[in-house]
Coordinates of C-alpha atoms in Angstrom, one line a residue:
Chain A
X1 CA 48.5 -67.6 -40.5
X2 CA 49.2 -68.2 -44.2
X3 CA 47.8 -65.3 -46.2
X4 CA 47.3 -64.3 -49.8
X5 CA 47.6 -60.6 -50.7
X6 CA 45.3 -59.0 -53.4
X7 CA 48.1 -57.4 -55.4
X8 CA 47.8 -54.7 -58.0
X9 CA 51.5 -53.6 -57.8
X10 CA 50.3 -50.2 -56.6
X11 CA 51.3 -48.5 -53.3
X12 CA 48.3 -49.6 -51.2
X13 CA 48.5 -53.4 -51.9
X14 CA 52.3 -53.2 -51.5
X15 CA 52.0 -51.5 -48.1
X16 CA 49.3 -54.0 -47.0
X17 CA 51.7 -56.8 -48.0
X18 CA 54.5 -55.1 -46.0
X19 CA 52.2 -54.9 -42.9
X20 CA 51.0 -58.5 -43.3
X21 CA 54.6 -59.8 -43.5
X22 CA 55.2 -58.3 -40.0
X23 CA 52.5 -60.4 -38.4
X24 CA 51.8 -63.4 -40.6
X25 CA 53.2 -65.5 -43.5
X26 CA 52.4 -64.2 -47.0
X27 CA 52.2 -67.3 -49.1
X28 CA 51.1 -65.8 -52.4
X29 CA 50.0 -62.7 -54.2
X30 CA 46.8 -62.6 -56.2
X31 CA 46.3 -60.4 -59.2
X32 CA 43.2 -60.0 -61.3
X33 CA 43.9 -58.4 -64.7
X34 CA 40.8 -56.6 -65.9
X35 CA 40.4 -56.0 -69.7
X36 CA 38.1 -53.2 -68.7
X37 CA 40.1 -49.9 -68.2
X38 CA 37.2 -48.6 -66.1
X39 CA 37.2 -51.6 -63.8
X40 CA 35.1 -51.1 -60.7
X41 CA 37.4 -53.3 -58.6
X42 CA 40.8 -53.6 -60.0
X43 CA 43.6 -51.2 -60.6
X44 CA 44.5 -51.3 -64.3
X45 CA 47.6 -49.4 -65.6
X46 CA 50.6 -51.7 -65.6
X47 CA 48.8 -54.5 -63.9
X48 CA 50.7 -56.9 -66.2
X49 CA 53.9 -55.7 -64.4
X50 CA 52.7 -57.6 -61.3
X51 CA 54.5 -60.8 -62.6
X52 CA 57.9 -59.0 -62.6
X53 CA 57.1 -57.3 -59.2
X54 CA 56.2 -60.7 -57.7
X55 CA 59.5 -62.1 -59.0
X56 CA 61.3 -59.1 -57.4
X57 CA 59.6 -59.7 -54.1
X58 CA 60.1 -63.5 -54.3
X59 CA 56.5 -64.5 -53.5
X60 CA 54.5 -66.7 -55.9
X61 CA 51.8 -64.9 -58.0
X62 CA 48.3 -66.2 -59.0
X63 CA 47.1 -64.2 -62.0
X64 CA 43.7 -64.3 -63.4
X65 CA 42.2 -62.3 -66.2
X66 CA 38.7 -60.9 -66.3
X67 CA 36.6 -59.2 -69.0
X68 CA 35.9 -56.6 -66.3
X69 CA 32.1 -56.6 -66.4
X70 CA 30.8 -55.3 -63.1
X71 CA 29.8 -58.3 -61.1
X72 CA 31.6 -60.9 -63.3
X73 CA 34.8 -59.5 -62.0
X74 CA 33.9 -60.8 -58.6
X75 CA 33.4 -64.3 -59.9
X76 CA 36.9 -64.2 -61.4
X77 CA 38.3 -62.8 -58.2
X78 CA 36.6 -65.6 -56.2
X79 CA 38.0 -68.2 -58.6
X80 CA 41.5 -66.8 -58.2
X81 CA 41.2 -66.8 -54.4
X82 CA 39.9 -70.4 -54.6
X83 CA 43.0 -71.3 -56.6
X84 CA 45.2 -69.7 -53.9
X85 CA 43.5 -71.7 -51.2
X86 CA 44.0 -74.9 -53.1
X87 CA 47.6 -74.2 -54.2
X88 CA 49.1 -72.2 -51.4
X89 CA 46.8 -73.4 -48.5
X90 CA 46.0 -69.8 -47.5
X91 CA 43.6 -69.2 -44.7
X92 CA 43.0 -65.5 -45.4
X93 CA 43.2 -62.6 -47.7
X94 CA 44.8 -59.2 -47.3
X95 CA 43.6 -56.1 -49.2
X96 CA 44.9 -52.6 -49.5
X97 CA 41.4 -51.0 -49.1
X98 CA 41.5 -47.7 -47.2
X99 CA 38.1 -46.0 -47.5
X100 CA 36.2 -47.8 -50.2
X101 CA 33.3 -49.6 -48.7
X102 CA 32.4 -50.7 -52.2
X103 CA 35.6 -52.7 -52.6
X104 CA 35.8 -53.9 -49.0
X105 CA 32.2 -55.2 -48.9
X106 CA 32.7 -57.3 -52.0
X107 CA 36.0 -58.9 -50.8
X108 CA 34.5 -59.5 -47.4
X109 CA 31.6 -61.3 -48.9
X110 CA 33.8 -63.5 -51.1
X111 CA 36.0 -64.4 -48.1
X112 CA 32.9 -65.1 -46.0
X113 CA 31.6 -67.5 -48.7
X114 CA 34.9 -69.2 -48.9
X115 CA 35.2 -69.4 -45.1
X116 CA 38.5 -67.6 -44.9
X117 CA 39.8 -64.5 -43.0
X118 CA 39.8 -61.1 -44.5
X119 CA 42.3 -58.4 -43.4
X120 CA 42.4 -54.7 -44.4
X121 CA 45.4 -53.3 -42.5
X122 CA 45.2 -49.8 -44.1
X123 CA 41.4 -49.5 -43.3
X124 CA 40.4 -45.9 -42.5
X125 CA 44.0 -44.8 -42.4
X126 CA 44.7 -41.1 -42.9
X127 CA 45.7 -40.8 -46.5
X128 CA 48.5 -38.2 -46.1
X129 CA 49.9 -40.2 -43.1
X130 CA 49.9 -43.3 -45.4
X131 CA 51.9 -41.4 -48.1
X132 CA 54.4 -40.2 -45.5
X133 CA 54.9 -43.6 -44.1
X134 CA 55.5 -45.1 -47.5
X135 CA 58.2 -42.5 -48.2
X136 CA 59.8 -42.9 -44.7
X137 CA 59.9 -46.7 -45.2
X138 CA 61.8 -46.5 -48.5
X139 CA 59.0 -47.3 -51.0
X140 CA 59.9 -46.2 -54.5
X141 CA 56.5 -45.4 -56.0
X142 CA 55.8 -43.7 -59.3
X143 CA 52.6 -42.2 -60.5
X144 CA 51.4 -44.2 -63.5
X145 CA 47.9 -43.0 -63.9
X146 CA 46.0 -39.7 -63.4
X147 CA 42.3 -39.5 -63.7
X148 CA 41.1 -36.2 -62.1
X149 CA 41.1 -32.5 -62.5
X150 CA 43.6 -30.6 -62.2
X151 CA 46.1 -33.4 -62.7
X152 CA 47.8 -33.5 -66.1
X153 CA 50.5 -35.5 -67.9
X154 CA 53.3 -33.7 -66.0
X155 CA 52.4 -35.9 -63.0
X156 CA 53.0 -39.1 -64.9
X157 CA 56.3 -40.8 -64.0
X158 CA 56.9 -38.7 -60.9
X159 CA 58.3 -40.5 -57.9
X160 CA 56.2 -39.9 -54.7
X161 CA 58.4 -38.0 -52.3
X162 CA 57.7 -35.4 -49.6
X163 CA 57.5 -32.6 -52.3
X164 CA 54.8 -34.6 -54.3
X165 CA 52.9 -35.2 -51.0
X166 CA 52.9 -31.5 -50.3
X167 CA 51.6 -30.8 -53.7
X168 CA 48.9 -33.4 -53.4
X169 CA 47.9 -31.9 -50.0
X170 CA 47.4 -28.6 -51.7
X171 CA 45.1 -30.2 -54.3
X172 CA 43.2 -31.9 -51.5
X173 CA 42.7 -28.5 -49.9
X174 CA 41.7 -26.8 -53.1
X175 CA 39.8 -29.5 -55.0
X176 CA 38.8 -32.0 -52.3
X177 CA 40.9 -34.6 -54.2
X178 CA 41.7 -37.7 -52.2
X179 CA 45.5 -37.3 -51.7
X180 CA 46.3 -41.0 -51.8
X181 CA 44.1 -41.4 -54.9
X182 CA 41.9 -44.3 -53.6
X183 CA 39.0 -42.8 -55.4
X184 CA 40.9 -43.6 -58.7
X185 CA 42.3 -40.1 -59.0
X186 CA 45.9 -41.4 -59.1
X187 CA 47.2 -44.9 -59.8
X188 CA 50.7 -45.9 -58.8
X189 CA 53.3 -48.5 -59.4
X190 CA 55.8 -49.7 -56.8
X191 CA 59.3 -50.4 -58.3
X192 CA 61.1 -50.9 -55.1
X193 CA 60.3 -51.5 -51.4
X194 CA 62.1 -52.8 -48.3
X195 CA 60.8 -56.4 -49.0
X196 CA 61.8 -56.4 -52.7
X197 CA 64.8 -58.7 -53.1
X198 CA 65.5 -56.9 -56.5
X199 CA 64.3 -53.7 -57.8
X200 CA 62.3 -53.1 -61.0
X201 CA 64.1 -50.9 -63.6
X202 CA 61.9 -49.3 -66.2
X203 CA 63.6 -49.6 -69.7
X204 CA 60.9 -48.3 -71.9
X205 CA 57.6 -46.5 -71.2
X206 CA 55.0 -44.6 -73.0
X207 CA 52.7 -41.8 -71.9
X208 CA 49.1 -41.7 -73.2
X209 CA 47.3 -38.7 -71.9
X210 CA 44.5 -36.4 -72.8
X211 CA 43.4 -33.5 -70.6
X212 CA 43.2 -34.7 -67.0
X213 CA 43.4 -38.3 -67.8
X214 CA 46.4 -40.3 -68.7
X215 CA 48.6 -43.3 -68.0
X216 CA 52.3 -44.1 -68.1
X217 CA 52.5 -47.6 -69.7
X218 CA 55.6 -49.5 -68.8
X219 CA 56.5 -51.4 -71.9
X220 CA 59.7 -52.9 -71.0
X221 CA 61.3 -53.4 -67.5
X222 CA 63.8 -55.7 -65.9
X223 CA 65.0 -56.7 -62.4
X224 CA 68.3 -55.4 -61.1
X225 CA 70.2 -56.2 -57.9
X226 CA 69.9 -53.9 -55.0
Chain B
X1 CA 41.7 -41.5 -20.3
X2 CA 39.8 -43.8 -22.6
X3 CA 40.6 -47.5 -22.8
X4 CA 40.1 -49.1 -26.3
X5 CA 39.9 -52.9 -25.9
X6 CA 41.3 -54.9 -28.8
X7 CA 38.8 -57.8 -29.2
X8 CA 40.8 -59.6 -31.9
X9 CA 41.9 -63.2 -31.6
X10 CA 45.4 -62.3 -30.4
X11 CA 47.5 -59.4 -29.3
X12 CA 49.2 -57.4 -32.1
X13 CA 47.3 -59.2 -34.8
X14 CA 47.0 -57.9 -38.4
X15 CA 43.4 -56.9 -37.5
X16 CA 44.6 -54.3 -34.9
X17 CA 45.1 -51.6 -37.4
X18 CA 41.7 -52.3 -39.0
X19 CA 39.5 -52.5 -35.9
X20 CA 41.3 -50.6 -33.1
X21 CA 43.3 -47.8 -34.7
X22 CA 40.2 -46.2 -36.5
X23 CA 38.4 -46.0 -33.1
X24 CA 41.4 -44.4 -31.5
X25 CA 41.8 -41.9 -34.3
X26 CA 38.3 -40.6 -33.6
X27 CA 38.3 -40.8 -29.8
X28 CA 41.8 -39.3 -29.3
X29 CA 40.6 -36.0 -30.7
X30 CA 38.8 -35.5 -27.4
X31 CA 40.8 -37.5 -24.9
X32 CA 43.9 -39.5 -24.5
X33 CA 43.4 -43.2 -25.5
X34 CA 45.2 -46.4 -24.6
X35 CA 44.7 -49.7 -26.4
X36 CA 45.0 -53.1 -24.7
X37 CA 44.1 -56.6 -25.8
X38 CA 41.2 -58.1 -23.9
X39 CA 43.4 -60.9 -22.5
X40 CA 45.5 -58.2 -20.6
X41 CA 42.6 -56.2 -19.2
X42 CA 42.0 -56.7 -15.5
X43 CA 39.0 -55.9 -13.3
X44 CA 41.3 -53.9 -11.0
X45 CA 42.4 -51.3 -13.6
X46 CA 39.0 -50.7 -15.3
X47 CA 38.0 -48.0 -12.8
X48 CA 40.8 -45.7 -13.7
X49 CA 39.4 -45.0 -17.2
X50 CA 36.7 -42.5 -18.0
X51 CA 35.3 -44.5 -20.9
X52 CA 35.8 -47.9 -22.4
X53 CA 35.3 -48.9 -26.0
X54 CA 35.3 -52.5 -27.1
X55 CA 36.4 -53.0 -30.7
X56 CA 35.0 -55.2 -33.5
X57 CA 36.9 -58.1 -35.0
X58 CA 37.2 -59.7 -38.5
X59 CA 34.1 -61.5 -39.7
X60 CA 35.6 -64.9 -39.1
X61 CA 36.9 -64.1 -35.6
X62 CA 34.6 -65.1 -32.7
X63 CA 37.4 -66.2 -30.4
X64 CA 36.2 -63.6 -27.7
X65 CA 33.0 -65.6 -27.3
X66 CA 35.2 -68.4 -25.8
X67 CA 36.6 -66.0 -23.2
X68 CA 33.4 -64.5 -21.7
X69 CA 34.9 -64.9 -18.2
X70 CA 37.5 -62.2 -19.1
X71 CA 34.7 -59.6 -19.6
X72 CA 32.7 -60.2 -16.4
X73 CA 33.9 -56.8 -15.2
X74 CA 31.3 -55.3 -17.5
X75 CA 28.5 -56.4 -15.1
X76 CA 30.1 -54.6 -12.2
X77 CA 31.6 -51.5 -13.7
X78 CA 30.2 -48.0 -13.4
X79 CA 32.4 -46.7 -16.2
X80 CA 30.7 -45.8 -19.5
X81 CA 31.1 -48.7 -22.0
X82 CA 30.6 -48.8 -25.8
X83 CA 30.8 -52.2 -27.5
X84 CA 31.1 -52.1 -31.2
X85 CA 30.0 -55.3 -33.2
X86 CA 32.0 -58.0 -31.4
X87 CA 32.0 -55.6 -28.4
X88 CA 28.2 -55.6 -28.5
X89 CA 28.1 -59.3 -28.7
X90 CA 30.3 -59.8 -25.7
X91 CA 28.1 -57.4 -23.7
X92 CA 25.2 -59.6 -24.6
X93 CA 27.1 -62.8 -23.6
X94 CA 28.1 -61.2 -20.3
X95 CA 24.4 -60.5 -19.6
X96 CA 23.4 -64.1 -20.5
X97 CA 21.8 -63.4 -23.9
X98 CA 22.0 -65.9 -26.7
X99 CA 24.0 -65.4 -29.9
X100 CA 22.5 -66.4 -33.3
X101 CA 23.6 -66.3 -36.9
X102 CA 22.6 -63.2 -38.8
X103 CA 24.7 -61.7 -41.6
X104 CA 25.0 -58.1 -42.7
X105 CA 27.9 -56.9 -44.8
X106 CA 28.2 -53.4 -46.1
X107 CA 25.9 -50.3 -45.8
X108 CA 22.6 -51.0 -44.1
X109 CA 19.6 -48.8 -43.3
X110 CA 19.3 -48.3 -39.5
X111 CA 16.3 -46.7 -37.7
X112 CA 16.4 -45.1 -34.3
X113 CA 13.6 -46.5 -32.1
X114 CA 14.4 -44.9 -28.8
X115 CA 15.7 -41.4 -28.0
X116 CA 19.3 -41.5 -26.9
X117 CA 22.4 -39.2 -26.8
X118 CA 24.4 -41.0 -29.5
X119 CA 22.3 -40.8 -32.7
X120 CA 18.8 -40.1 -34.0
X121 CA 16.5 -40.7 -36.9
X122 CA 17.3 -42.9 -39.9
X123 CA 20.9 -43.4 -41.1
X124 CA 23.0 -45.7 -43.2
X125 CA 25.6 -47.7 -41.3
X126 CA 28.5 -50.0 -42.2
X127 CA 28.0 -53.6 -41.1
X128 CA 30.4 -56.5 -40.8
X129 CA 28.9 -59.3 -38.8
X130 CA 27.7 -62.9 -39.1
X131 CA 26.1 -63.1 -35.7
X132 CA 23.8 -61.1 -33.5
X133 CA 22.7 -61.3 -29.9
X134 CA 19.2 -61.6 -28.5
X135 CA 18.6 -58.4 -26.5
X136 CA 19.4 -59.1 -22.8
X137 CA 16.7 -58.5 -20.2
X138 CA 18.4 -55.5 -18.6
X139 CA 18.7 -53.7 -22.0
X140 CA 16.5 -51.7 -24.3
X141 CA 16.8 -51.4 -28.1
X142 CA 17.9 -48.0 -29.4
X143 CA 18.0 -48.8 -33.1
X144 CA 17.2 -51.6 -35.5
X145 CA 17.7 -52.7 -39.1
X146 CA 15.3 -54.9 -41.1
X147 CA 17.1 -57.9 -39.7
X148 CA 18.0 -57.2 -36.1
X149 CA 18.7 -54.9 -33.2
X150 CA 21.5 -52.5 -34.2
X151 CA 22.0 -50.7 -30.9
X152 CA 21.2 -51.4 -27.3
X153 CA 21.6 -49.7 -23.9
X154 CA 21.6 -51.0 -20.4
X155 CA 18.4 -49.7 -18.6
X156 CA 20.2 -48.2 -15.6
X157 CA 23.9 -48.0 -16.6
X158 CA 25.8 -46.2 -19.4
X159 CA 26.6 -49.5 -21.2
X160 CA 25.9 -49.2 -25.0
X161 CA 26.3 -51.7 -27.8
X162 CA 26.2 -51.0 -31.5
X163 CA 26.3 -53.7 -34.1
X164 CA 27.4 -51.5 -36.9
X165 CA 30.8 -49.9 -37.2
X166 CA 30.7 -46.1 -36.3
X167 CA 34.5 -45.9 -36.8
X168 CA 33.9 -46.5 -40.5
X169 CA 30.8 -44.4 -41.1
X170 CA 28.9 -42.2 -38.6
X171 CA 32.1 -41.3 -36.6
X172 CA 30.2 -38.6 -34.7
X173 CA 28.6 -41.5 -32.7
X174 CA 32.0 -42.2 -31.1
X175 CA 32.6 -38.5 -30.6
X176 CA 29.3 -38.2 -28.8
X177 CA 30.0 -41.3 -26.6
X178 CA 33.4 -39.9 -25.7
X179 CA 31.7 -36.6 -24.8
X180 CA 29.0 -38.2 -22.5

């Protein structure tokens, strides 16, 4: 089946893409760039990097921008998916939703209206298990957003490895923080993965943080051979 | 040993991890589980399992309704069966009920209408279906939403069907079924 992956460039959408490539043909990636930093639906820090990531992966990208007003975002997403159906003849959508009924329901409804399939290959997956699998499979993931106590700017730019997973597990235990950050506690950017034909090298970045909230903005990056 | 039957349109589909693995992750806390696609399930082996759970499918996938003959063992078995969403629909089809369009996506209020060992009272459940069954003659309704029957049980056997997805929200329902 020809599929389009809803792609934010973060770990969940990249892992969903990885899974989809094992069973089906991923014909395109779809990114919605929200101008609203508090977007209900779409991952925001470094979303503009998706263009470079798509180039690294070697799969065409459909990009759409949205003002990010709550339900208008969905109209823009629907329009992007409609474009993907027209241009890339996709028959279904893949998302990286894990626990969020809020996100899943909305994408399911859009796919239902457009009469296409909807797949959520990470659905209900144990969050720590997910992080371990990503590391084991050679995903190079960096933390580019923190939005919850007790995280601080020291977390920004860290590569997710077994040590970071252990630390996140401690925070889960102590503060009930979702270790994979699907609740928006952590945002991530994938700069290399097994299916990347080239890897992303960050040339210049900037940290903007205040208290328990902050982002690492990638200002300049390039593709390098693996 | 519990058999979880993959109801998706083909074996090893992308939907397996979405609809089958979450059931296994709950059920295997109590008992060893094996997963098999419905096309590979035979009448002969059914009796060796203690419980059977039929998974759901993606919203667009109704392929199983073209393969009702592969599920006729449900009529004869004495093993406890729980059909989830597509699983409930196939139970209906096996017992000659009609299927009609009725869409519910997302969290929905469900109300228990008959005492049963799996759930009680009012609760909010995750729905993902575009079709429902008419309740077959040999079954009673255990729960309903504003739109349709949400859970059914065979009047004499331990064959249950739930239209909502207890592997997403209300996982204790699967635990209780496994513990029956």
